[in-house]
Amino acid sequence: MCGRFALTATPDQTAAFLGLAELEAFPARYNIAPTQPVLMATAGAPRAPGSNLPDRQPMLVRWGLLPAWVKDTREFPLLFNARSEGAIEKASFKAAMRHRRALVPASGFYEWRQTGGKKGQPYWIRPRHGGLVAFAGLIETYAEPGGSEMDTGAILTVNANADIAHIHDRMPVVIDIPDFARWLDCRTREPRDVADLLRPAKPDFFEAIPVSDLVNKVANTGPEIQERGEIGPEPDKARRKKPGADESQMTLF
């Protein structure tokens, strides 16, 4: 699963990583959540022979995919993740898998390990050697009843590798730089041609850092949410004492 992530690199660093000509200015984002706009990159129109311009284009999409066939968005679940296993057969994702594969740049993501308490322990999971990572994304353009269009997207997930499995059983699919072009090529490559890319990240690619519960609130958007911290055990709730009750005596109430 991937329900929160961050993109803290500069626009120039992000453009160079994705192979884009340029990006408009944007601030560092430490706590990106579903329904918010996210940056994705797709294959652009073929360039003229001899052109040395990048053939990829950036898109700003709503994080939460809406298939074109949805009639009432109020009754449709928020698809911010897509299980890579069987995505090509699932009605919600098969069109995007065939025609609109994308890259989602990130500095890392957050995941929660359930510890028996209500909150769970959050972790900031980032590339061990720093830099950016690209998650496998899908894009679907949804036409609203009023006629306006909205680009929406989801992040593909896969079974977690050994580095993440003790925290959560799912993780985002990571596309390596040498595979960017193949993943994005929807003109000549069918989903079956890129199925081998839908795999867990290599061992030791990520490191997981326990952080405080500041990340739990979408309103917290500063770098402090990535500082190391651990959630302590929840305090026992004090037992209510009835007025006049004597704890030294047995009672039925």
mmCIF file of N, CA and C in Angstrom, residues 25-120:
data_model
loop_
_atom_site.group_PDB
_atom_site.id
_atom_site.type_symbol
_atom_site.label_atom_id
_atom_site.label_comp_id
_atom_site.label_asym_id
_atom_site.label_seq_id
_atom_site.Cartn_x
_atom_site.Cartn_y
_atom_site.Cartn_z
ATOM 1 N N ALA A 25 7.798 25.792 -11.387
ATOM 2 C CA ALA A 25 8.213 25.805 -9.992
ATOM 3 C C ALA A 25 7.140 25.183 -9.097
ATOM 4 N N PHE A 26 7.585 24.429 -8.121
ATOM 5 C CA PHE A 26 6.671 23.883 -7.118
ATOM 6 C C PHE A 26 7.432 23.749 -5.800
ATOM 7 N N PRO A 27 6.728 23.817 -4.671
ATOM 8 C CA PRO A 27 7.394 23.725 -3.370
ATOM 9 C C PRO A 27 7.664 22.275 -2.993
ATOM 10 N N ALA A 28 8.568 22.103 -2.026
ATOM 11 C CA ALA A 28 8.783 20.774 -1.454
ATOM 12 C C ALA A 28 7.493 20.325 -0.774
ATOM 13 N N ARG A 29 7.128 19.069 -0.985
ATOM 14 C CA ARG A 29 5.890 18.526 -0.414
ATOM 15 C C ARG A 29 6.243 17.310 0.428
ATOM 16 N N TYR A 30 5.977 17.408 1.722
ATOM 17 C CA TYR A 30 6.403 16.380 2.667
ATOM 18 C C TYR A 30 5.301 15.404 3.043
ATOM 19 N N ASN A 31 4.062 15.699 2.677
ATOM 20 C CA ASN A 31 2.969 14.843 3.130
ATOM 21 C C ASN A 31 1.852 14.834 2.085
ATOM 22 N N ILE A 32 2.123 14.195 0.950
ATOM 23 C CA ILE A 32 1.161 14.129 -0.145
ATOM 24 C C ILE A 32 0.143 13.024 0.149
ATOM 25 N N ALA A 33 -1.126 13.365 0.036
ATOM 26 C CA ALA A 33 -2.199 12.439 0.403
ATOM 27 C C ALA A 33 -3.180 12.267 -0.751
ATOM 28 N N PRO A 34 -3.957 11.184 -0.738
ATOM 29 C CA PRO A 34 -4.977 10.969 -1.766
ATOM 30 C C PRO A 34 -5.931 12.157 -1.890
ATOM 31 N N THR A 35 -6.393 12.381 -3.105
ATOM 32 C CA THR A 35 -7.254 13.475 -3.584
ATOM 33 C C THR A 35 -6.462 14.748 -3.867
ATOM 34 N N GLN A 36 -5.188 14.806 -3.448
ATOM 35 C CA GLN A 36 -4.366 15.979 -3.747
ATOM 36 C C GLN A 36 -3.768 15.843 -5.145
ATOM 37 N N PRO A 37 -3.357 16.959 -5.754
ATOM 38 C CA PRO A 37 -2.693 16.879 -7.059
ATOM 39 C C PRO A 37 -1.296 16.296 -6.923
ATOM 40 N N VAL A 38 -0.929 15.408 -7.844
ATOM 41 C CA VAL A 38 0.406 14.813 -7.847
ATOM 42 C C VAL A 38 1.004 14.931 -9.243
ATOM 43 N N LEU A 39 2.313 15.021 -9.277
ATOM 44 C CA LEU A 39 3.035 15.096 -10.544
ATOM 45 C C LEU A 39 3.269 13.696 -11.092
ATOM 46 N N MET A 40 2.972 13.507 -12.369
ATOM 47 C CA MET A 40 3.301 12.262 -13.062
ATOM 48 C C MET A 40 3.921 12.611 -14.403
ATOM 49 N N ALA A 41 4.641 11.669 -14.982
ATOM 50 C CA ALA A 41 5.241 11.852 -16.301
ATOM 51 C C ALA A 41 4.768 10.739 -17.218
ATOM 52 N N THR A 42 4.431 11.098 -18.446
ATOM 53 C CA THR A 42 3.982 10.129 -19.444
ATOM 54 C C THR A 42 4.792 10.307 -20.721
ATOM 55 N N ALA A 43 4.650 9.365 -21.629
ATOM 56 C CA ALA A 43 5.268 9.514 -22.948
ATOM 57 C C ALA A 43 4.530 10.592 -23.713
ATOM 58 N N GLY A 44 5.281 11.483 -24.354
ATOM 59 C CA GLY A 44 4.667 12.533 -25.150
ATOM 60 C C GLY A 44 4.540 12.119 -26.605
ATOM 61 N N ALA A 45 4.174 13.067 -27.424
ATOM 62 C CA ALA A 45 4.064 12.807 -28.857
ATOM 63 C C ALA A 45 5.445 12.545 -29.438
ATOM 64 N N PRO A 46 5.557 11.688 -30.445
ATOM 65 C CA PRO A 46 6.867 11.420 -31.060
ATOM 66 C C PRO A 46 7.500 12.703 -31.585
ATOM 67 N N ARG A 47 8.803 12.834 -31.375
ATOM 68 C CA ARG A 47 9.515 14.018 -31.852
ATOM 69 C C ARG A 47 9.905 13.870 -33.314
ATOM 70 N N ALA A 48 10.117 14.994 -33.955
ATOM 71 C CA ALA A 48 10.541 14.984 -35.359
ATOM 72 C C ALA A 48 11.933 14.379 -35.465
ATOM 73 N N PRO A 49 12.236 13.740 -36.565
ATOM 74 C CA PRO A 49 13.578 13.162 -36.752
ATOM 75 C C PRO A 49 14.661 14.225 -36.533
ATOM 76 N N GLY A 50 15.677 13.868 -35.765
ATOM 77 C CA GLY A 50 16.774 14.787 -35.489
ATOM 78 C C GLY A 50 16.568 15.642 -34.265
ATOM 79 N N SER A 51 15.368 15.632 -33.687
ATOM 80 C CA SER A 51 15.103 16.440 -32.505
ATOM 81 C C SER A 51 15.785 15.812 -31.286
ATOM 82 N N ASN A 52 16.390 16.669 -30.468
ATOM 83 C CA ASN A 52 17.000 16.177 -29.240
ATOM 84 C C ASN A 52 16.183 16.562 -28.008
ATOM 85 N N LEU A 53 14.934 16.978 -28.217
ATOM 86 C CA LEU A 53 14.058 17.322 -27.106
ATOM 87 C C LEU A 53 13.491 16.052 -26.470
ATOM 88 N N PRO A 54 13.282 16.065 -25.159
ATOM 89 C CA PRO A 54 12.707 14.886 -24.499
ATOM 90 C C PRO A 54 11.320 14.572 -25.043
ATOM 91 N N ASP A 55 10.990 13.294 -25.106
ATOM 92 C CA ASP A 55 9.672 12.892 -25.608
ATOM 93 C C ASP A 55 8.746 12.499 -24.464
ATOM 94 N N ARG A 56 8.988 13.076 -23.290
ATOM 95 C CA ARG A 56 8.119 12.834 -22.138
ATOM 96 C C ARG A 56 7.493 14.151 -21.719
ATOM 97 N N GLN A 57 6.314 14.049 -21.123
ATOM 98 C CA GLN A 57 5.612 15.256 -20.706
ATOM 99 C C GLN A 57 5.108 15.111 -19.273
ATOM 100 N N PRO A 58 5.108 16.195 -18.516
ATOM 101 C CA PRO A 58 4.582 16.150 -17.148
ATOM 102 C C PRO A 58 3.070 16.323 -17.152
ATOM 103 N N MET A 59 2.429 15.760 -16.159
ATOM 104 C CA MET A 59 0.990 15.942 -15.965
ATOM 105 C C MET A 59 0.725 16.111 -14.479
ATOM 106 N N LEU A 60 -0.221 16.961 -14.163
ATOM 107 C CA LEU A 60 -0.675 17.116 -12.782
ATOM 108 C C LEU A 60 -2.043 16.447 -12.698
ATOM 109 N N VAL A 61 -2.131 15.422 -11.862
ATOM 110 C CA VAL A 61 -3.362 14.637 -11.792
ATOM 111 C C VAL A 61 -3.856 14.549 -10.350
ATOM 112 N N ARG A 62 -5.135 14.306 -10.218
ATOM 113 C CA ARG A 62 -5.690 14.053 -8.883
ATOM 114 C C ARG A 62 -5.321 12.639 -8.466
ATOM 115 N N TRP A 63 -4.781 12.492 -7.244
ATOM 116 C CA TRP A 63 -4.404 11.164 -6.764
ATOM 117 C C TRP A 63 -5.666 10.446 -6.285
ATOM 118 N N GLY A 64 -6.122 9.535 -7.110
ATOM 119 C CA GLY A 64 -7.348 8.786 -6.879
ATOM 120 C C GLY A 64 -8.006 8.561 -8.224
ATOM 121 N N LEU A 65 -7.771 7.384 -8.817
ATOM 122 C CA LEU A 65 -8.175 7.136 -10.201
ATOM 123 C C LEU A 65 -9.683 6.940 -10.327
ATOM 124 N N LEU A 66 -10.233 7.578 -11.354
ATOM 125 C CA LEU A 66 -11.643 7.419 -11.709
ATOM 126 C C LEU A 66 -11.728 6.872 -13.124
ATOM 127 N N PRO A 67 -12.165 5.624 -13.299
ATOM 128 C CA PRO A 67 -12.337 5.093 -14.659
ATOM 129 C C PRO A 67 -13.368 5.895 -15.429
ATOM 130 N N ALA A 68 -13.223 5.903 -16.746
ATOM 131 C CA ALA A 68 -14.115 6.699 -17.593
ATOM 132 C C ALA A 68 -15.572 6.265 -17.490
ATOM 133 N N TRP A 69 -15.811 4.994 -17.123
ATOM 134 C CA TRP A 69 -17.173 4.486 -17.125
ATOM 135 C C TRP A 69 -17.949 4.771 -15.836
ATOM 136 N N VAL A 70 -17.324 5.387 -14.841
ATOM 137 C CA VAL A 70 -18.012 5.668 -13.574
ATOM 138 C C VAL A 70 -19.128 6.681 -13.800
ATOM 139 N N LYS A 71 -20.304 6.397 -13.274
ATOM 140 C CA LYS A 71 -21.450 7.294 -13.429
ATOM 141 C C LYS A 71 -21.586 8.239 -12.231
ATOM 142 N N ASP A 72 -21.463 7.712 -11.020
ATOM 143 C CA ASP A 72 -21.636 8.514 -9.809
ATOM 144 C C ASP A 72 -20.380 8.389 -8.961
ATOM 145 N N THR A 73 -19.568 9.449 -8.939
ATOM 146 C CA THR A 73 -18.306 9.394 -8.195
ATOM 147 C C THR A 73 -18.533 9.274 -6.700
ATOM 148 N N ARG A 74 -19.688 9.681 -6.213
ATOM 149 C CA ARG A 74 -19.953 9.597 -4.775
ATOM 150 C C ARG A 74 -20.079 8.153 -4.302
ATOM 151 N N GLU A 75 -20.407 7.254 -5.216
ATOM 152 C CA GLU A 75 -20.578 5.853 -4.847
ATOM 153 C C GLU A 75 -19.398 4.988 -5.280
ATOM 154 N N PHE A 76 -18.336 5.629 -5.763
ATOM 155 C CA PHE A 76 -17.185 4.877 -6.242
ATOM 156 C C PHE A 76 -16.028 5.047 -5.263
ATOM 157 N N PRO A 77 -15.327 3.957 -4.921
ATOM 158 C CA PRO A 77 -14.229 4.062 -3.949
ATOM 159 C C PRO A 77 -13.061 4.871 -4.496
ATOM 160 N N LEU A 78 -12.237 5.385 -3.585
ATOM 161 C CA LEU A 78 -11.072 6.175 -3.952
ATOM 162 C C LEU A 78 -9.920 5.225 -4.294
ATOM 163 N N LEU A 79 -9.605 5.105 -5.573
ATOM 164 C CA LEU A 79 -8.579 4.161 -6.029
ATOM 165 C C LEU A 79 -7.223 4.871 -6.123
ATOM 166 N N PHE A 80 -6.579 5.066 -4.973
ATOM 167 C CA PHE A 80 -5.266 5.700 -5.007
ATOM 168 C C PHE A 80 -4.151 4.676 -5.199
ATOM 169 N N ASN A 81 -4.439 3.404 -4.957
ATOM 170 C CA ASN A 81 -3.521 2.312 -5.250
ATOM 171 C C ASN A 81 -4.181 1.333 -6.204
ATOM 172 N N ALA A 82 -3.356 0.619 -6.967
ATOM 173 C CA ALA A 82 -3.836 -0.434 -7.853
ATOM 174 C C ALA A 82 -2.935 -1.650 -7.668
ATOM 175 N N ARG A 83 -3.502 -2.758 -7.297
ATOM 176 C CA ARG A 83 -2.697 -3.981 -7.146
ATOM 177 C C ARG A 83 -2.194 -4.397 -8.532
ATOM 178 N N SER A 84 -0.885 -4.531 -8.646
ATOM 179 C CA SER A 84 -0.311 -4.852 -9.953
ATOM 180 C C SER A 84 -0.726 -6.242 -10.422
ATOM 181 N N GLU A 85 -0.936 -7.149 -9.478
ATOM 182 C CA GLU A 85 -1.367 -8.487 -9.843
ATOM 183 C C GLU A 85 -2.790 -8.428 -10.401
ATOM 184 N N GLY A 86 -2.935 -8.703 -11.648
ATOM 185 C CA GLY A 86 -4.260 -8.716 -12.260
ATOM 186 C C GLY A 86 -4.778 -7.359 -12.683
ATOM 187 N N ALA A 87 -3.936 -6.320 -12.651
ATOM 188 C CA ALA A 87 -4.416 -4.984 -13.038
ATOM 189 C C ALA A 87 -4.884 -4.953 -14.488
ATOM 190 N N ILE A 88 -4.250 -5.741 -15.347
ATOM 191 C CA ILE A 88 -4.619 -5.726 -16.762
ATOM 192 C C ILE A 88 -6.001 -6.321 -16.981
ATOM 193 N N GLU A 89 -6.484 -7.180 -16.066
ATOM 194 C CA GLU A 89 -7.809 -7.762 -16.224
ATOM 195 C C GLU A 89 -8.889 -6.971 -15.505
ATOM 196 N N LYS A 90 -8.519 -6.141 -14.549
ATOM 197 C CA LYS A 90 -9.522 -5.452 -13.740
ATOM 198 C C LYS A 90 -10.108 -4.276 -14.508
ATOM 199 N N ALA A 91 -11.422 -4.183 -14.493
ATOM 200 C CA ALA A 91 -12.110 -3.161 -15.285
ATOM 201 C C ALA A 91 -11.630 -1.752 -14.962
ATOM 202 N N SER A 92 -11.303 -1.493 -13.695
ATOM 203 C CA SER A 92 -10.919 -0.139 -13.296
ATOM 204 C C SER A 92 -9.574 0.290 -13.866
ATOM 205 N N PHE A 93 -8.705 -0.685 -14.187
ATOM 206 C CA PHE A 93 -7.334 -0.341 -14.538
ATOM 207 C C PHE A 93 -6.876 -0.804 -15.923
ATOM 208 N N LYS A 94 -7.632 -1.678 -16.584
ATOM 209 C CA LYS A 94 -7.093 -2.285 -17.800
ATOM 210 C C LYS A 94 -6.881 -1.277 -18.923
ATOM 211 N N ALA A 95 -7.740 -0.261 -19.033
ATOM 212 C CA ALA A 95 -7.538 0.749 -20.081
ATOM 213 C C ALA A 95 -6.287 1.570 -19.809
ATOM 214 N N ALA A 96 -6.078 1.964 -18.551
ATOM 215 C CA ALA A 96 -4.890 2.742 -18.199
ATOM 216 C C ALA A 96 -3.625 1.897 -18.342
ATOM 217 N N MET A 97 -3.693 0.621 -18.011
ATOM 218 C CA MET A 97 -2.528 -0.250 -18.166
ATOM 219 C C MET A 97 -2.117 -0.352 -19.630
ATOM 220 N N ARG A 98 -3.064 -0.275 -20.506
ATOM 221 C CA ARG A 98 -2.767 -0.412 -21.931
ATOM 222 C C ARG A 98 -2.370 0.916 -22.573
ATOM 223 N N HIS A 99 -2.982 2.016 -22.124
ATOM 224 C CA HIS A 99 -2.824 3.274 -22.862
ATOM 225 C C HIS A 99 -2.186 4.421 -22.082
ATOM 226 N N ARG A 100 -2.181 4.366 -20.749
ATOM 227 C CA ARG A 100 -1.761 5.541 -19.987
ATOM 228 C C ARG A 100 -0.906 5.160 -18.783
ATOM 229 N N ARG A 101 0.234 4.512 -19.044
ATOM 230 C CA ARG A 101 1.177 4.215 -17.964
ATOM 231 C C ARG A 101 2.022 5.456 -17.682
ATOM 232 N N ALA A 102 2.414 5.619 -16.427
ATOM 233 C CA ALA A 102 3.093 6.846 -16.024
ATOM 234 C C ALA A 102 4.151 6.566 -14.968
ATOM 235 N N LEU A 103 4.977 7.581 -14.718
ATOM 236 C CA LEU A 103 5.967 7.562 -13.641
ATOM 237 C C LEU A 103 5.559 8.585 -12.592
ATOM 238 N N VAL A 104 5.687 8.214 -11.332
ATOM 239 C CA VAL A 104 5.370 9.106 -10.216
ATOM 240 C C VAL A 104 6.657 9.382 -9.448
ATOM 241 N N PRO A 105 7.246 10.571 -9.563
ATOM 242 C CA PRO A 105 8.480 10.854 -8.842
ATOM 243 C C PRO A 105 8.220 11.047 -7.354
ATOM 244 N N ALA A 106 9.126 10.531 -6.531
ATOM 245 C CA ALA A 106 8.963 10.639 -5.081
ATOM 246 C C ALA A 106 10.333 10.627 -4.407
ATOM 247 N N SER A 107 10.387 11.270 -3.260
ATOM 248 C CA SER A 107 11.586 11.189 -2.421
ATOM 249 C C SER A 107 11.493 10.015 -1.454
ATOM 250 N N GLY A 108 10.318 9.443 -1.328
ATOM 251 C CA GLY A 108 10.071 8.311 -0.445
ATOM 252 C C GLY A 108 8.592 8.253 -0.119
ATOM 253 N N PHE A 109 8.213 7.300 0.717
ATOM 254 C CA PHE A 109 6.809 7.156 1.085
ATOM 255 C C PHE A 109 6.696 6.782 2.558
ATOM 256 N N TYR A 110 5.479 6.839 3.068
ATOM 257 C CA TYR A 110 5.213 6.511 4.469
ATOM 258 C C TYR A 110 4.388 5.239 4.544
ATOM 259 N N GLU A 111 4.662 4.478 5.593
ATOM 260 C CA GLU A 111 3.853 3.294 5.831
ATOM 261 C C GLU A 111 3.707 3.116 7.337
ATOM 262 N N TRP A 112 2.653 2.427 7.742
ATOM 263 C CA TRP A 112 2.351 2.246 9.160
ATOM 264 C C TRP A 112 2.420 0.770 9.530
ATOM 265 N N ARG A 113 3.133 0.493 10.620
ATOM 266 C CA ARG A 113 3.172 -0.872 11.178
ATOM 267 C C ARG A 113 2.212 -0.930 12.351
ATOM 268 N N GLN A 114 1.277 -1.853 12.258
ATOM 269 C CA GLN A 114 0.307 -1.985 13.337
ATOM 270 C C GLN A 114 0.954 -2.651 14.544
ATOM 271 N N THR A 115 0.835 -2.000 15.688
ATOM 272 C CA THR A 115 1.520 -2.477 16.896
ATOM 273 C C THR A 115 0.557 -2.933 17.975
ATOM 274 N N GLY A 116 -0.712 -2.988 17.668
ATOM 275 C CA GLY A 116 -1.700 -3.346 18.679
ATOM 276 C C GLY A 116 -2.449 -2.135 19.184
ATOM 277 N N GLY A 117 -1.847 -0.954 19.030
ATOM 278 C CA GLY A 117 -2.539 0.270 19.403
ATOM 279 C C GLY A 117 -3.397 0.766 18.262
ATOM 280 N N LYS A 118 -4.098 1.852 18.497
ATOM 281 C CA LYS A 118 -4.992 2.383 17.471
ATOM 282 C C LYS A 118 -4.220 3.073 16.354
ATOM 283 N N LYS A 119 -3.111 3.741 16.689
ATOM 284 C CA LYS A 119 -2.430 4.575 15.716
ATOM 285 C C LYS A 119 -1.458 3.806 14.832
ATOM 286 N N GLY A 120 -0.706 2.878 15.399
ATOM 287 C CA GLY A 120 0.337 2.214 14.638
ATOM 288 C C GLY A 120 1.579 3.092 14.585
#
